[in-house]
Amino acid sequence: MSLADSHPRHDGPVRGRPRSEAVERAIMEGILKLLEDGVPLAELSIERIARTAGVGKATIYRRWRGKEELFVDVVRAAEPPDPELPGTSMRDDLVALLEQLRQRGLMTRSSVLLHNVIAQMKSTPKIWDAYHAIVVEPRRRKQHAILRRGQANGELRTDLDVDVMNDMIFGPMLVRAVMRPDADLPEGLAEQMADAVLEGLRPVSSPSP
Amino acid sequence: MSLADSHPRHDGPVRGRPRSEAVERAIMEGILKLLEDGVPLAELSIERIARTAGVGKATIYRRWRGKEELFVDVVRAAEPPDPELPGTSMRDDLVALLEQLRQRGLMTRSSVLLHNVIAQMKSTPKIWDAYHAIVVEPRRRKQHAILRRGQANGELRTDLDVDVMNDMIFGPMLVRAVMRPDADLPEGLAEQMADAVLEGLRPVSSPSP
């Protein structure tokens, strides 16, 4: 897992202070090194992270409010970046997000480190909560916005709850990518799932293709 | 959480020896008592369970191979029982299973004990693996069998992978019932989800309703 070409992406809480990518990368790579050496997440103190990265504790606290936020950034930097949405249709935007989710599943399978990190994160409620607030909730808000635009454009039914339709669209890939490490994630799965489910989520008045 | 009217349901491994429901209930209620008293799952030894239930250790070992299997039975007895499948159509069978999943989600929300037990189970790999082998896998096999009958009857597409369609049908409810404790699970959701997704999973040649 390399952090080259990646850096923390903050569409969550705005911190409003300048960042040095080199310092941040050193800190995050320090954490990865400790995790690779088998240090459990629970034993990763800010002090130890600072020592490994060769920076002062204050340097870390200027950038992150605590271990939880820092750790969420490490996970996020290791995951595939949020895709550019093509914007050509609701369907194409959804396929792009489903494909990212498929890629996340493939990466978690191929990287023992990422796999362990995510497992440890899930069993550490404070970090899991931070990941939800900083990563999962903004992602869900973006998905809802795409669906609402689809409703406005006549691409999506308006008689079903947006949050329910969101789970109908993303739930199957989420289950395969995250809950079922043994499930196949073949190329083309994003398109296949999107097209099959959208067949049932089209406004009833619109013609079949 | 009461175990009255419930008993271990074994469609997993067959043990082939007579069972005494009263003794089993005493053992399982002993575990629930210990959990209610705040004893963590990891500290529940067979010895302590036997003492609480007022039976000998051999009585437990005659019925369960170990702590993991015993514990899976406790969780299973606390969950809603597997529904009778109406058998009137693939759609009706799927709705019955989706409704059971919705009920499981509602029960996990209303019972702090069941919620904690499931959380502890997930962070104990041996018990989680046993739950998968004894409960989850047979359930998935049953779902696949329903879908294959649906394909044979012309109710379901044959050009998509059965396992992918299975996740398309059950994934959304699974996500809402298990992964998102904040998501609504309103009455009628099982029918709504089944009908919307099956719209896209019908064989293309069959007429729209």
Short mmCIF file of C-alpha atoms in Angstrom, two decimals:
data_model
loop_
_atom_site.label_atom_id
_atom_site.label_comp_id
_atom_site.label_asym_id
_atom_site.label_seq_id
_atom_site.Cartn_x
_atom_site.Cartn_y
_atom_site.Cartn_z
CA MET A 1 0.00 0.00 0.00
CA SER A 2 1.65 3.23 -1.07
CA LEU A 3 0.58 6.74 -0.26
CA ALA A 4 2.44 8.23 -3.24
CA ASP A 5 0.11 10.41 -5.32
CA SER A 6 -2.47 10.39 -2.57
CA HIS A 7 -3.17 12.87 0.15
CA PRO A 8 -5.94 13.41 2.68
CA ARG A 9 -9.17 14.44 1.02
CA HIS A 10 -11.34 16.56 3.24
CA ASP A 11 -14.90 17.05 2.23
CA GLY A 12 -15.82 16.47 5.86
CA PRO A 13 -15.03 18.98 8.60
CA VAL A 14 -13.10 21.99 7.34
CA ARG A 15 -10.04 22.75 9.40
CA GLY A 16 -8.96 25.92 7.63
CA ARG A 17 -5.21 25.83 8.08
CA PRO A 18 -2.39 25.32 5.60
CA ARG A 19 -1.17 21.78 5.08
CA SER A 20 2.17 20.42 4.13
CA GLU A 21 1.71 17.33 2.04
CA ALA A 22 5.22 16.04 2.74
CA VAL A 23 4.74 16.19 6.50
CA GLU A 24 1.32 14.60 6.27
CA ARG A 25 2.64 11.84 4.10
CA ALA A 26 5.48 11.15 6.55
CA ILE A 27 3.00 10.92 9.42
CA MET A 28 0.62 8.62 7.57
CA GLU A 29 3.45 6.44 6.29
CA GLY A 30 4.72 6.24 9.86
CA ILE A 31 1.37 4.77 10.89
CA LEU A 32 1.42 2.30 8.03
CA LYS A 33 4.91 1.23 9.03
CA LEU A 34 3.81 0.60 12.61
CA LEU A 35 0.76 -1.34 11.41
CA GLU A 36 2.92 -3.35 9.00
CA ASP A 37 5.18 -4.19 11.94
CA GLY A 38 2.11 -5.66 13.61
CA VAL A 39 1.42 -2.93 16.18
CA PRO A 40 -2.33 -3.13 16.97
CA LEU A 41 -4.39 -0.05 16.31
CA ALA A 42 -5.26 0.26 20.01
CA GLU A 43 -1.57 0.67 20.86
CA LEU A 44 -0.88 3.40 18.30
CA SER A 45 -0.45 6.52 20.43
CA ILE A 46 0.11 9.97 18.96
CA GLU A 47 3.46 9.94 20.74
CA ARG A 48 4.57 6.75 19.04
CA ILE A 49 3.31 7.91 15.65
CA ALA A 50 5.22 11.19 16.05
CA ARG A 51 8.41 9.37 16.99
CA THR A 52 8.15 7.02 14.00
CA ALA A 53 7.46 9.88 11.60
CA GLY A 54 10.24 12.03 13.09
CA VAL A 55 7.95 14.95 13.93
CA GLY A 56 6.74 16.54 17.15
CA LYS A 57 3.37 15.67 18.66
CA ALA A 58 2.26 19.28 18.12
CA THR A 59 2.81 18.86 14.39
CA ILE A 60 0.25 16.08 14.41
CA TYR A 61 -2.23 17.91 16.64
CA ARG A 62 -2.05 20.97 14.36
CA ARG A 63 -3.35 18.79 11.53
CA TRP A 64 -5.70 16.30 13.16
CA ARG A 65 -7.92 16.62 16.20
CA GLY A 66 -6.93 13.18 17.43
CA LYS A 67 -5.91 9.63 16.65
CA GLU A 68 -9.35 8.82 15.23
CA GLU A 69 -9.34 11.49 12.52
CA LEU A 70 -5.74 10.79 11.63
CA PHE A 71 -6.48 7.15 11.28
CA VAL A 72 -9.52 7.75 9.08
CA ASP A 73 -7.26 9.75 6.75
CA VAL A 74 -4.84 6.84 6.54
CA VAL A 75 -7.64 4.49 5.51
CA ARG A 76 -9.03 7.03 3.07
CA ALA A 77 -5.66 7.64 1.42
CA ALA A 78 -5.27 3.89 0.93
CA GLU A 79 -8.69 3.53 -0.72
CA PRO A 80 -9.35 4.36 -4.38
CA PRO A 81 -10.10 8.10 -4.73
CA ASP A 82 -13.64 9.33 -5.28
CA PRO A 83 -14.28 9.12 -9.03
CA GLU A 84 -15.02 12.04 -11.33
CA LEU A 85 -18.72 11.75 -12.07
CA PRO A 86 -19.32 11.68 -15.84
CA GLY A 87 -22.54 13.71 -15.37
CA THR A 88 -23.97 12.31 -18.62
CA SER A 89 -26.89 10.64 -16.81
CA MET A 90 -27.92 9.46 -13.37
CA ARG A 91 -27.20 5.91 -14.52
CA ASP A 92 -23.63 6.77 -15.58
CA ASP A 93 -22.93 8.57 -12.29
CA LEU A 94 -24.23 5.59 -10.32
CA VAL A 95 -22.13 3.17 -12.37
CA ALA A 96 -19.02 5.27 -11.59
CA LEU A 97 -19.74 5.10 -7.84
CA LEU A 98 -20.57 1.38 -7.97
CA GLU A 99 -17.33 0.76 -9.85
CA GLN A 100 -15.39 2.61 -7.13
CA LEU A 101 -17.04 0.40 -4.53
CA ARG A 102 -16.08 -2.69 -6.53
CA GLN A 103 -12.48 -1.44 -6.71
CA ARG A 104 -12.49 -0.86 -2.93
CA GLY A 105 -13.59 -4.47 -2.45
CA LEU A 106 -10.83 -5.74 -4.75
CA MET A 107 -8.19 -3.65 -2.96
CA THR A 108 -9.30 -4.84 0.47
CA ARG A 109 -8.93 -8.40 -0.75
CA SER A 110 -5.48 -7.96 -2.24
CA SER A 111 -3.99 -5.94 0.64
CA VAL A 112 -3.65 -7.90 3.87
CA LEU A 113 -2.69 -4.65 5.58
CA LEU A 114 -5.76 -2.72 4.40
CA HIS A 115 -7.91 -5.70 5.30
CA ASN A 116 -6.52 -5.81 8.85
CA VAL A 117 -6.73 -2.06 9.26
CA ILE A 118 -10.41 -2.04 8.30
CA ALA A 119 -11.14 -5.00 10.60
CA GLN A 120 -9.44 -3.24 13.51
CA MET A 121 -11.25 -0.03 12.69
CA LYS A 122 -14.60 -1.80 12.84
CA SER A 123 -13.87 -3.15 16.32
CA THR A 124 -12.80 0.28 17.60
CA PRO A 125 -16.07 2.20 18.00
CA LYS A 126 -14.53 5.69 18.21
CA ILE A 127 -12.60 5.24 14.98
CA TRP A 128 -15.54 3.57 13.27
CA ASP A 129 -17.76 6.50 14.26
CA ALA A 130 -15.19 8.97 12.93
CA TYR A 131 -14.96 7.04 9.64
CA HIS A 132 -18.73 7.17 9.35
CA ALA A 133 -18.93 10.90 10.01
CA ILE A 134 -15.97 11.85 7.77
CA VAL A 135 -16.30 9.31 4.93
CA VAL A 136 -19.56 7.34 4.88
CA GLU A 137 -22.09 10.10 5.55
CA PRO A 138 -20.73 12.58 2.96
CA ARG A 139 -20.65 9.71 0.45
CA ARG A 140 -24.29 8.90 1.19
CA ARG A 141 -25.27 12.57 0.86
CA LYS A 142 -23.61 12.66 -2.57
CA GLN A 143 -25.50 9.51 -3.62
CA HIS A 144 -28.80 11.01 -2.47
CA ALA A 145 -28.10 14.18 -4.48
CA ILE A 146 -27.53 12.10 -7.62
CA LEU A 147 -30.81 10.25 -7.07
CA ARG A 148 -32.72 13.49 -6.50
CA ARG A 149 -31.35 14.90 -9.75
CA GLY A 150 -32.45 11.64 -11.41
CA GLN A 151 -35.96 12.12 -10.02
CA ALA A 152 -36.01 15.70 -11.30
CA ASN A 153 -34.89 14.51 -14.78
CA GLY A 154 -37.47 11.73 -14.95
CA GLU A 155 -34.82 9.01 -14.72
CA LEU A 156 -35.99 7.72 -11.33
CA ARG A 157 -39.30 6.85 -9.64
CA THR A 158 -40.62 9.43 -7.23
CA ASP A 159 -42.99 7.08 -5.37
CA LEU A 160 -40.24 5.29 -3.42
CA ASP A 161 -38.13 6.69 -0.59
CA VAL A 162 -34.76 8.00 -1.84
CA ASP A 163 -32.89 6.35 1.02
CA VAL A 164 -34.53 2.99 0.28
CA MET A 165 -33.65 3.29 -3.43
CA ASN A 166 -30.11 4.25 -2.45
CA ASP A 167 -29.75 0.99 -0.53
CA MET A 168 -31.34 -0.92 -3.42
CA ILE A 169 -28.69 0.49 -5.75
CA PHE A 170 -25.59 0.37 -3.54
CA GLY A 171 -26.53 -2.35 -1.01
CA PRO A 172 -25.83 -5.34 -3.27
CA MET A 173 -22.32 -4.12 -4.20
CA LEU A 174 -21.66 -3.10 -0.58
CA VAL A 175 -22.57 -6.58 0.61
CA ARG A 176 -20.28 -8.21 -1.96
CA ALA A 177 -17.39 -5.78 -1.52
CA VAL A 178 -17.44 -5.46 2.26
CA MET A 179 -19.46 -8.19 4.00
CA ARG A 180 -18.65 -11.17 1.79
CA PRO A 181 -14.90 -11.37 1.15
CA ASP A 182 -15.50 -14.62 -0.79
CA ALA A 183 -17.95 -13.12 -3.33
CA ASP A 184 -16.84 -12.55 -6.94
CA LEU A 185 -16.39 -8.95 -8.10
CA PRO A 186 -16.02 -9.44 -11.87
CA GLU A 187 -15.45 -6.61 -14.33
CA GLY A 188 -18.75 -5.24 -15.61
CA LEU A 189 -20.57 -6.00 -12.34
CA ALA A 190 -21.25 -2.30 -11.66
CA GLU A 191 -23.02 -1.85 -15.01
CA GLN A 192 -24.87 -5.16 -14.66
CA MET A 193 -26.22 -4.33 -11.22
CA ALA A 194 -27.07 -0.72 -12.08
CA ASP A 195 -28.96 -1.64 -15.24
CA ALA A 196 -30.91 -4.49 -13.63
CA VAL A 197 -31.99 -2.52 -10.57
CA LEU A 198 -32.76 0.69 -12.48
CA GLU A 199 -35.13 -1.32 -14.69
CA GLY A 200 -37.36 -1.52 -11.63
CA LEU A 201 -36.68 2.01 -10.42
CA ARG A 202 -37.61 3.79 -13.66
CA PRO A 203 -40.73 5.94 -13.60
CA VAL A 204 -43.57 3.69 -14.76
CA SER A 205 -44.64 6.11 -17.48
CA SER A 206 -41.29 6.12 -19.29
CA PRO A 207 -40.86 3.73 -22.25
CA SER A 208 -38.74 0.57 -22.00
CA PRO A 209 -35.48 0.81 -23.93
CA MET B 1 -35.53 -11.67 25.45
CA SER B 2 -37.34 -14.89 26.39
CA LEU B 3 -36.60 -18.36 25.20
CA ALA B 4 -40.10 -19.64 25.97
CA ASP B 5 -41.59 -21.36 22.93
CA SER B 6 -38.21 -21.44 21.26
CA HIS B 7 -35.66 -24.18 21.04
CA PRO B 8 -32.50 -24.80 19.07
CA ARG B 9 -33.25 -25.35 15.40
CA HIS B 10 -30.69 -27.56 13.73
CA ASP B 11 -30.69 -27.61 10.01
CA GLY B 12 -26.90 -27.41 10.21
CA PRO B 13 -24.81 -30.32 11.45
CA VAL B 14 -26.87 -33.29 12.59
CA ARG B 15 -25.88 -34.54 16.02
CA GLY B 16 -28.16 -37.57 16.16
CA ARG B 17 -28.83 -37.85 19.89
CA PRO B 18 -31.97 -37.24 21.93
CA ARG B 19 -32.44 -33.77 23.33
CA SER B 20 -34.19 -32.56 26.39
CA GLU B 21 -35.74 -29.20 25.70
CA ALA B 22 -35.97 -28.31 29.38
CA VAL B 23 -32.27 -28.89 29.96
CA GLU B 24 -31.32 -27.01 26.80
CA ARG B 25 -33.51 -24.10 27.78
CA ALA B 26 -31.93 -23.99 31.25
CA ILE B 27 -28.46 -23.89 29.71
CA MET B 28 -29.31 -21.20 27.18
CA GLU B 29 -31.13 -19.12 29.77
CA GLY B 30 -28.07 -19.47 32.00
CA ILE B 31 -25.99 -17.88 29.26
CA LEU B 32 -28.49 -15.08 28.80
CA LYS B 33 -28.44 -14.43 32.53
CA LEU B 34 -24.66 -14.16 32.55
CA LEU B 35 -24.73 -11.84 29.54
CA GLU B 36 -27.45 -9.74 31.13
CA ASP B 37 -25.23 -9.46 34.21
CA GLY B 38 -22.61 -7.97 31.92
CA VAL B 39 -20.22 -10.93 31.67
CA PRO B 40 -18.38 -10.53 28.34
CA LEU B 41 -18.69 -13.33 25.83
CA ALA B 42 -14.95 -14.03 26.02
CA GLU B 43 -15.25 -14.83 29.73
CA LEU B 44 -18.16 -17.27 29.34
CA SER B 45 -16.57 -20.66 30.00
CA ILE B 46 -18.45 -23.94 29.71
CA GLU B 47 -17.73 -24.40 33.42
CA ARG B 48 -19.36 -21.12 34.37
CA ILE B 49 -22.34 -21.75 32.09
CA ALA B 50 -22.82 -25.21 33.62
CA ARG B 51 -22.68 -23.78 37.14
CA THR B 52 -25.22 -21.05 36.34
CA ALA B 53 -27.59 -23.52 34.68
CA GLY B 54 -27.20 -26.06 37.51
CA VAL B 55 -26.01 -28.86 35.25
CA GLY B 56 -22.75 -30.73 34.81
CA LYS B 57 -20.26 -29.82 32.10
CA ALA B 58 -20.78 -33.24 30.48
CA THR B 59 -24.47 -32.38 30.02
CA ILE B 60 -23.42 -29.41 27.89
CA TYR B 61 -20.77 -31.30 25.94
CA ARG B 62 -23.28 -34.06 25.14
CA ARG B 63 -25.39 -31.43 23.35
CA TRP B 64 -22.88 -29.00 21.85
CA ARG B 65 -19.40 -29.51 20.55
CA GLY B 66 -18.17 -26.35 22.21
CA LYS B 67 -18.85 -22.81 23.35
CA GLU B 68 -19.12 -21.56 19.77
CA GLU B 69 -21.96 -23.87 18.71
CA LEU B 70 -23.79 -23.35 21.99
CA PHE B 71 -23.57 -19.63 21.59
CA VAL B 72 -24.82 -19.72 18.01
CA ASP B 73 -27.90 -21.60 19.27
CA VAL B 74 -28.51 -18.87 21.84
CA VAL B 75 -28.47 -16.21 19.14
CA ARG B 76 -30.62 -18.31 16.85
CA ALA B 77 -33.22 -18.98 19.53
CA ALA B 78 -33.45 -15.23 20.17
CA GLU B 79 -33.99 -14.39 16.49
CA PRO B 80 -37.34 -14.74 14.71
CA PRO B 81 -37.78 -18.32 13.48
CA ASP B 82 -37.36 -19.18 9.81
CA PRO B 83 -40.72 -18.48 8.15
CA GLU B 84 -42.95 -21.03 6.48
CA LEU B 85 -42.55 -20.34 2.77
CA PRO B 86 -45.96 -19.79 1.15
CA GLY B 87 -44.74 -21.55 -2.02
CA THR B 88 -47.31 -19.69 -4.14
CA SER B 89 -44.59 -18.00 -6.21
CA MET B 90 -40.91 -17.14 -6.09
CA ARG B 91 -41.92 -13.57 -5.32
CA ASP B 92 -44.02 -14.60 -2.31
CA ASP B 93 -41.26 -16.82 -0.93
CA LEU B 94 -38.75 -13.98 -1.30
CA VAL B 95 -41.11 -11.54 0.42
CA ALA B 96 -41.44 -13.96 3.37
CA LEU B 97 -37.64 -14.18 3.75
CA LEU B 98 -37.21 -10.40 3.36
CA GLU B 99 -39.88 -9.85 6.00
CA GLN B 100 -38.02 -12.17 8.39
CA LEU B 101 -34.85 -10.15 7.80
CA ARG B 102 -36.78 -6.94 8.52
CA GLN B 103 -38.10 -8.48 11.76
CA ARG B 104 -34.57 -9.49 12.75
CA GLY B 105 -33.48 -5.89 12.24
CA LEU B 106 -36.35 -4.60 14.37
CA MET B 107 -35.60 -7.10 17.15
CA THR B 108 -31.91 -6.24 17.22
CA ARG B 109 -32.86 -2.59 17.62
CA SER B 110 -35.33 -3.15 20.45
CA SER B 111 -33.20 -5.61 22.45
CA VAL B 112 -30.05 -4.10 23.91
CA LEU B 113 -29.01 -7.60 24.96
CA LEU B 114 -29.40 -9.11 21.48
CA HIS B 115 -27.64 -6.09 20.02
CA ASN B 116 -24.66 -6.54 22.36
CA VAL B 117 -24.55 -10.27 21.85
CA ILE B 118 -24.40 -9.86 18.08
CA ALA B 119 -21.72 -7.16 18.37
CA GLN B 120 -19.61 -9.40 20.62
CA MET B 121 -20.15 -12.33 18.28
CA LYS B 122 -18.86 -10.31 15.32
CA SER B 123 -15.66 -9.46 17.16
CA THR B 124 -15.05 -13.10 18.15
CA PRO B 125 -13.89 -14.78 14.91
CA LYS B 126 -14.46 -18.38 16.04
CA ILE B 127 -18.07 -17.70 17.02
CA TRP B 128 -18.67 -15.58 13.93
CA ASP B 129 -17.34 -18.42 11.74
CA ALA B 130 -19.60 -20.91 13.53
CA TYR B 131 -22.62 -18.61 13.05
CA HIS B 132 -21.78 -18.38 9.35
CA ALA B 133 -21.45 -22.13 8.92
CA ILE B 134 -24.53 -23.05 10.99
CA VAL B 135 -26.90 -20.16 10.16
CA VAL B 136 -25.81 -17.93 7.27
CA GLU B 137 -24.66 -20.51 4.74
CA PRO B 138 -27.75 -22.78 4.98
CA ARG B 139 -29.91 -19.64 4.68
CA ARG B 140 -28.06 -18.61 1.51
CA ARG B 141 -28.42 -22.12 0.06
CA LYS B 142 -32.17 -21.93 0.68
CA GLN B 143 -32.34 -18.54 -1.07
CA HIS B 144 -30.42 -19.87 -4.06
CA ALA B 145 -32.80 -22.83 -4.31
CA ILE B 146 -35.79 -20.45 -4.42
CA LEU B 147 -34.14 -18.42 -7.18
CA ARG B 148 -33.31 -21.53 -9.22
CA ARG B 149 -36.94 -22.65 -8.97
CA GLY B 150 -37.92 -19.14 -10.12
CA GLN B 151 -35.61 -19.47 -13.13
CA ALA B 152 -37.12 -22.87 -13.96
CA ASN B 153 -40.66 -21.39 -13.69
CA GLY B 154 -39.86 -18.39 -15.90
CA GLU B 155 -40.15 -15.95 -12.99
CA LEU B 156 -36.47 -14.97 -13.02
CA ARG B 157 -33.83 -14.03 -15.60
CA THR B 158 -31.37 -16.75 -16.49
CA ASP B 159 -28.70 -14.44 -17.95
CA LEU B 160 -27.49 -13.13 -14.58
CA ASP B 161 -25.53 -15.01 -11.93
CA VAL B 162 -27.82 -16.45 -9.23
CA ASP B 163 -25.50 -15.31 -6.44
CA VAL B 164 -25.44 -11.75 -7.83
CA MET B 165 -29.25 -11.70 -8.06
CA ASN B 166 -29.43 -13.06 -4.53
CA ASP B 167 -27.41 -10.08 -3.27
CA MET B 168 -29.54 -7.73 -5.37
CA ILE B 169 -32.66 -9.08 -3.67
CA PHE B 170 -31.43 -9.49 -0.07
CA GLY B 171 -28.51 -7.02 0.04
CA PRO B 172 -30.62 -3.85 0.43
CA MET B 173 -32.61 -5.25 3.38
CA LEU B 174 -29.45 -6.75 4.91
CA VAL B 175 -27.75 -3.36 4.77
CA ARG B 176 -30.72 -1.64 6.43
CA ALA B 177 -31.37 -4.36 9.03
CA VAL B 178 -27.77 -5.11 10.01
CA MET B 179 -25.29 -2.44 8.87
CA ARG B 180 -27.40 0.70 9.36
CA PRO B 181 -29.07 0.63 12.77
CA ASP B 182 -30.45 4.13 12.05
CA ALA B 183 -32.30 3.16 8.84
CA ASP B 184 -36.12 2.93 8.82
CA LEU B 185 -37.66 -0.54 8.51
CA PRO B 186 -41.30 0.35 7.86
CA GLU B 187 -44.06 -2.22 7.38
CA GLY B 188 -44.44 -3.12 3.72
CA LEU B 189 -40.74 -2.60 2.99
CA ALA B 190 -40.20 -6.28 2.10
CA GLU B 191 -42.93 -6.18 -0.57
CA GLN B 192 -41.76 -2.80 -1.87
CA MET B 193 -38.16 -3.90 -2.28
CA ALA B 194 -39.05 -7.30 -3.75
CA ASP B 195 -41.43 -5.86 -6.33
CA ALA B 196 -39.10 -3.06 -7.41
CA VAL B 197 -36.03 -5.26 -7.82
CA LEU B 198 -37.91 -8.16 -9.46
CA GLU B 199 -39.15 -5.72 -12.09
CA GLY B 200 -35.56 -5.67 -13.35
CA LEU B 201 -34.90 -9.37 -12.77
CA ARG B 202 -37.86 -10.69 -14.78
CA PRO B 203 -37.08 -12.55 -17.98
CA VAL B 204 -37.16 -9.94 -20.76
CA SER B 205 -39.64 -11.97 -22.80
CA SER B 206 -42.35 -12.05 -20.11
CA PRO B 207 -45.09 -9.40 -20.27
CA SER B 208 -45.19 -6.45 -17.86
CA PRO B 209 -47.93 -6.78 -15.24
#
